PDB file of C-alpha atoms in Angstrom:
ATOM      1  CA  MET U  30    -105.185 153.427  61.229  1.00 39.00           C
ATOM      2  CA  ASN U  31    -107.867 150.792  61.339  1.00 43.00           C
ATOM      3  CA  THR U  32    -108.652 148.200  63.966  1.00 53.00           C
ATOM      4  CA  LEU U  33    -111.047 146.216  61.796  1.00 66.00           C
ATOM      5  CA  SER U  34    -110.004 142.755  60.741  1.00 66.00           C
ATOM      6  CA  THR U  35    -109.485 143.234  57.017  1.00 75.00           C
ATOM      7  CA  ASN U  36    -106.943 142.882  54.239  1.00 79.00           C
ATOM      8  CA  TYR U  37    -107.692 146.448  53.101  1.00 84.00           C
ATOM      9  CA  SER U  38    -106.138 149.717  54.182  1.00 87.00           C
ATOM     10  CA  LEU U  39    -108.854 151.886  55.717  1.00 92.00           C
ATOM     11  CA  THR U  40    -108.680 155.372  57.198  1.00 93.00           C
ATOM     12  CA  LEU U  41    -110.453 156.228  60.433  1.00 95.00           C
ATOM     13  CA  TYR U  42    -112.749 159.190  59.742  1.00 96.00           C
ATOM     14  CA  ALA U  43    -114.544 159.601  63.086  1.00 96.00           C
ATOM     15  CA  GLU U  44    -114.864 157.826  66.416  1.00 96.00           C
ATOM     16  CA  SER U  45    -117.207 157.985  69.401  1.00 96.00           C
ATOM     17  CA  LEU U  46    -118.031 155.856  72.422  1.00 96.00           C
ATOM     18  CA  TYR U  47    -120.407 153.869  70.225  1.00 96.00           C
ATOM     19  CA  ALA U  48    -118.934 153.663  66.748  1.00 96.00           C
ATOM     20  CA  LYS U  49    -116.009 154.104  64.396  1.00 97.00           C
ATOM     21  CA  ILE U  50    -116.362 155.356  60.842  1.00 97.00           C
ATOM     22  CA  TYR U  51    -113.758 154.296  58.289  1.00 96.00           C
ATOM     23  CA  HIS U  52    -113.443 155.073  54.615  1.00 96.00           C
ATOM     24  CA  GLU U  53    -111.409 154.185  51.586  1.00 94.00           C
ATOM     25  CA  PRO U  54    -111.958 156.796  48.855  1.00 94.00           C
ATOM     26  CA  SER U  55    -110.157 154.787  46.155  1.00 93.00           C
ATOM     27  CA  LEU U  56    -112.706 151.987  46.635  1.00 95.00           C
ATOM     28  CA  GLY U  57    -115.650 154.340  47.211  1.00 96.00           C
ATOM     29  CA  ILE U  58    -116.394 152.711  50.571  1.00 97.00           C
ATOM     30  CA  VAL U  59    -117.638 154.014  53.916  1.00 97.00           C
ATOM     31  CA  ILE U  60    -117.757 151.633  56.885  1.00 97.00           C
ATOM     32  CA  CYS U  61    -119.523 152.077  60.206  1.00 97.00           C
ATOM     33  CA  GLU U  62    -118.402 149.690  62.929  1.00 96.00           C
ATOM     34  CA  LEU U  63    -120.591 149.796  66.015  1.00 95.00           C
ATOM     35  CA  THR U  64    -118.395 149.252  69.073  1.00 95.00           C
ATOM     36  CA  ALA U  65    -121.022 149.110  71.823  1.00 94.00           C
ATOM     37  CA  ASP U  66    -123.823 146.661  72.505  1.00 92.00           C
ATOM     38  CA  TYR U  67    -126.383 149.495  72.362  1.00 93.00           C
ATOM     39  CA  ILE U  68    -126.346 152.971  70.810  1.00 93.00           C
ATOM     40  CA  PRO U  69    -128.843 155.655  71.923  1.00 94.00           C
ATOM     41  CA  ILE U  70    -130.883 157.058  69.029  1.00 94.00           C
ATOM     42  CA  ASP U  71    -129.385 160.569  69.318  1.00 96.00           C
ATOM     43  CA  GLU U  72    -125.867 159.145  69.094  1.00 95.00           C
ATOM     44  CA  PHE U  73    -126.952 156.844  66.274  1.00 95.00           C
ATOM     45  CA  LYS U  74    -128.267 159.786  64.252  1.00 96.00           C
ATOM     46  CA  LYS U  75    -125.195 161.905  65.028  1.00 97.00           C
ATOM     47  CA  THR U  76    -122.881 159.108  63.870  1.00 96.00           C
ATOM     48  CA  PHE U  77    -124.809 158.452  60.691  1.00 96.00           C
ATOM     49  CA  MET U  78    -125.063 162.159  59.812  1.00 97.00           C
ATOM     50  CA  GLN U  79    -121.249 162.274  59.927  1.00 97.00           C
ATOM     51  CA  MET U  80    -121.273 159.770  57.079  1.00 97.00           C
ATOM     52  CA  ILE U  81    -123.631 162.008  55.087  1.00 97.00           C
ATOM     53  CA  ASP U  82    -121.074 164.805  55.488  1.00 95.00           C
ATOM     54  CA  LEU U  83    -118.307 162.468  54.291  1.00 96.00           C
ATOM     55  CA  VAL U  84    -120.089 161.270  51.135  1.00 96.00           C
ATOM     56  CA  LYS U  85    -121.277 164.745  50.094  1.00 94.00           C
ATOM     57  CA  GLY U  86    -117.941 165.223  48.360  1.00 87.00           C
ATOM     58  CA  GLY U  87    -118.806 162.428  45.952  1.00 86.00           C
ATOM     59  CA  GLY U  88    -117.001 159.293  44.887  1.00 94.00           C
ATOM     60  CA  TYR U  89    -118.558 156.965  47.460  1.00 97.00           C
ATOM     61  CA  THR U  90    -120.866 154.194  46.290  1.00 97.00           C
ATOM     62  CA  LYS U  91    -120.829 151.531  49.034  1.00 98.00           C
ATOM     63  CA  PHE U  92    -121.719 151.546  52.712  1.00 98.00           C
ATOM     64  CA  ILE U  93    -120.795 148.701  55.048  1.00 98.00           C
ATOM     65  CA  PHE U  94    -122.560 148.497  58.403  1.00 96.00           C
ATOM     66  CA  ASP U  95    -120.827 146.241  60.931  1.00 96.00           C
ATOM     67  CA  LYS U  96    -123.371 145.614  63.700  1.00 93.00           C
ATOM     68  CA  ARG U  97    -121.630 142.631  65.296  1.00 93.00           C
ATOM     69  CA  ALA U  98    -121.209 144.372  68.676  1.00 93.00           C
ATOM     70  CA  LEU U  99    -124.950 145.021  69.094  1.00 90.00           C
ATOM     71  CA  ARG U 100    -126.938 143.086  71.655  1.00 88.00           C
ATOM     72  CA  ALA U 101    -130.077 145.238  71.539  1.00 83.00           C
ATOM     73  CA  PHE U 102    -132.432 146.178  68.734  1.00 77.00           C
ATOM     74  CA  HIS U 103    -134.113 149.595  68.586  1.00 80.00           C
ATOM     75  CA  GLN U 104    -137.033 149.949  66.139  1.00 81.00           C
ATOM     76  CA  PRO U 105    -137.141 153.810  65.983  1.00 85.00           C
ATOM     77  CA  SER U 106    -133.430 153.901  65.056  1.00 88.00           C
ATOM     78  CA  MET U 107    -134.011 151.349  62.304  1.00 85.00           C
ATOM     79  CA  GLU U 108    -136.968 153.303  60.905  1.00 87.00           C
ATOM     80  CA  TRP U 109    -134.921 156.517  60.735  1.00 92.00           C
ATOM     81  CA  TYR U 110    -132.016 154.608  59.173  1.00 91.00           C
ATOM     82  CA  PHE U 111    -134.218 152.997  56.503  1.00 86.00           C
ATOM     83  CA  ILE U 112    -136.502 155.903  55.627  1.00 88.00           C
ATOM     84  CA  ILE U 113    -134.441 159.064  56.131  1.00 92.00           C
ATOM     85  CA  TRP U 114    -130.756 158.193  56.156  1.00 95.00           C
ATOM     86  CA  LYS U 115    -130.615 155.676  53.285  1.00 93.00           C
ATOM     87  CA  LYS U 116    -132.471 158.136  51.059  1.00 93.00           C
ATOM     88  CA  GLN U 117    -129.925 160.855  51.809  1.00 95.00           C
ATOM     89  CA  MET U 118    -127.042 158.475  51.141  1.00 96.00           C
ATOM     90  CA  MET U 119    -128.608 157.467  47.817  1.00 95.00           C
ATOM     91  CA  GLU U 120    -128.900 161.141  46.862  1.00 95.00           C
ATOM     92  CA  HIS U 121    -125.099 161.321  47.218  1.00 96.00           C
ATOM     93  CA  GLY U 122    -124.435 158.176  45.135  1.00 96.00           C
ATOM     94  CA  VAL U 123    -124.332 155.448  47.793  1.00 97.00           C
ATOM     95  CA  LYS U 124    -126.608 152.696  46.518  1.00 96.00           C
ATOM     96  CA  THR U 125    -124.751 149.580  47.659  1.00 97.00           C
ATOM     97  CA  HIS U 126    -125.249 148.530  51.277  1.00 96.00           C
ATOM     98  CA  ARG U 127    -123.627 145.592  53.023  1.00 97.00           C
ATOM     99  CA  LYS U 128    -124.533 144.548  56.551  1.00 94.00           C
ATOM    100  CA  ILE U 129    -122.791 142.326  59.038  1.00 94.00           C
ATOM    101  CA  LEU U 130    -125.156 141.199  61.782  1.00 90.00           C
ATOM    102  CA  PRO U 131    -124.369 139.878  65.256  1.00 89.00           C
ATOM    103  CA  ASP U 132    -123.970 136.121  65.428  1.00 86.00           C
ATOM    104  CA  GLU U 133    -127.322 135.794  67.191  1.00 83.00           C
ATOM    105  CA  PRO U 134    -130.215 134.078  65.336  1.00 80.00           C
ATOM    106  CA  TRP U 135    -132.802 136.175  67.206  1.00 80.00           C
ATOM    107  CA  PHE U 136    -131.178 139.404  65.983  1.00 78.00           C
ATOM    108  CA  GLU U 137    -131.564 138.536  62.303  1.00 76.00           C
ATOM    109  CA  LYS U 138    -135.183 137.494  62.857  1.00 82.00           C
ATOM    110  CA  THR U 139    -135.894 140.777  64.664  1.00 80.00           C
ATOM    111  CA  VAL U 140    -134.312 142.772  61.841  1.00 77.00           C
ATOM    112  CA  MET U 141    -136.366 140.964  59.189  1.00 79.00           C
ATOM    113  CA  ILE U 142    -139.640 141.430  61.090  1.00 81.00           C
ATOM    114  CA  ALA U 143    -138.896 145.115  61.634  1.00 77.00           C
ATOM    115  CA  LYS U 144    -137.875 145.585  57.997  1.00 78.00           C
ATOM    116  CA  ASP U 145    -141.137 144.032  56.783  1.00 81.00           C
ATOM    117  CA  GLN U 146    -143.099 146.322  59.088  1.00 81.00           C
ATOM    118  CA  ILE U 147    -141.232 149.412  57.864  1.00 79.00           C
ATOM    119  CA  LEU U 148    -141.820 148.472  54.227  1.00 78.00           C
ATOM    120  CA  LYS U 149    -145.550 148.137  54.896  1.00 84.00           C
ATOM    121  CA  GLU U 150    -145.771 151.417  56.828  1.00 82.00           C
ATOM    122  CA  PHE U 151    -143.688 153.340  54.276  1.00 78.00           C
ATOM    123  CA  PRO U 152    -144.630 151.945  50.857  1.00 76.00           C
ATOM    124  CA  ASP U 153    -142.894 154.818  48.995  1.00 80.00           C
ATOM    125  CA  ASN U 154    -139.477 153.797  50.370  1.00 79.00           C
ATOM    126  CA  ILE U 155    -136.354 153.512  48.196  1.00 82.00           C
ATOM    127  CA  ILE U 156    -135.253 150.054  49.329  1.00 79.00           C
ATOM    128  CA  GLY U 157    -135.983 148.529  45.921  1.00 82.00           C
ATOM    129  CA  GLN U 158    -133.499 150.958  44.338  1.00 88.00           C
ATOM    130  CA  LEU U 159    -130.638 149.786  46.555  1.00 89.00           C
ATOM    131  CA  ASP U 160    -128.328 146.775  46.406  1.00 94.00           C
ATOM    132  CA  ILE U 161    -128.547 145.384  49.955  1.00 91.00           C
ATOM    133  CA  ARG U 162    -126.824 142.180  51.059  1.00 92.00           C
ATOM    134  CA  TYR U 163    -125.775 140.531  54.285  1.00 92.00           C
ATOM    135  CA  CYS U 164    -122.172 139.421  54.720  1.00 94.00           C
ATOM    136  CA  ASN U 165    -120.054 137.615  57.317  1.00 92.00           C
ATOM    137  CA  SER U 166    -116.925 139.799  57.292  1.00 93.00           C
ATOM    138  CA  ILE U 167    -115.597 143.193  56.275  1.00 93.00           C
ATOM    139  CA  ASP U 168    -113.559 141.662  53.451  1.00 93.00           C
ATOM    140  CA  GLU U 169    -116.608 139.800  52.102  1.00 95.00           C
ATOM    141  CA  ALA U 170    -118.598 143.040  52.270  1.00 95.00           C
ATOM    142  CA  ILE U 171    -115.895 144.989  50.426  1.00 95.00           C
ATOM    143  CA  GLU U 172    -115.564 142.351  47.727  1.00 94.00           C
ATOM    144  CA  SER U 173    -119.290 141.759  47.125  1.00 93.00           C
TER     145      SER U 173
END
């Protein structure tokens, strides 16, 4: 079962040294909880491709990314996530994204700077077609 702090019943789909993937098909939700302070890009891509495999069956519309364990920021991972992965998720119906950031002011600033840079470098991105919000908890992310 799940180890996330939530009022919802979630099913563990996959687990690695760096992350846990949960889902709740009746709510159309996929959740990735990072469990390490850093995730190498190859492991990051492997984890996120598992979610592509999960949503291919249809019925999923929301992705929640719990990054609270992170203590390092990796620009190439973020570029791949924004430009490649989000587009693939959208192709399978996932257009709602909720993010829970570490409780570190510098992390949010780094994310915003990197996001602005990615949007400038990749002007044909799909970000404007997605509903992206930041939340403080899993329950808030599920309910928003």
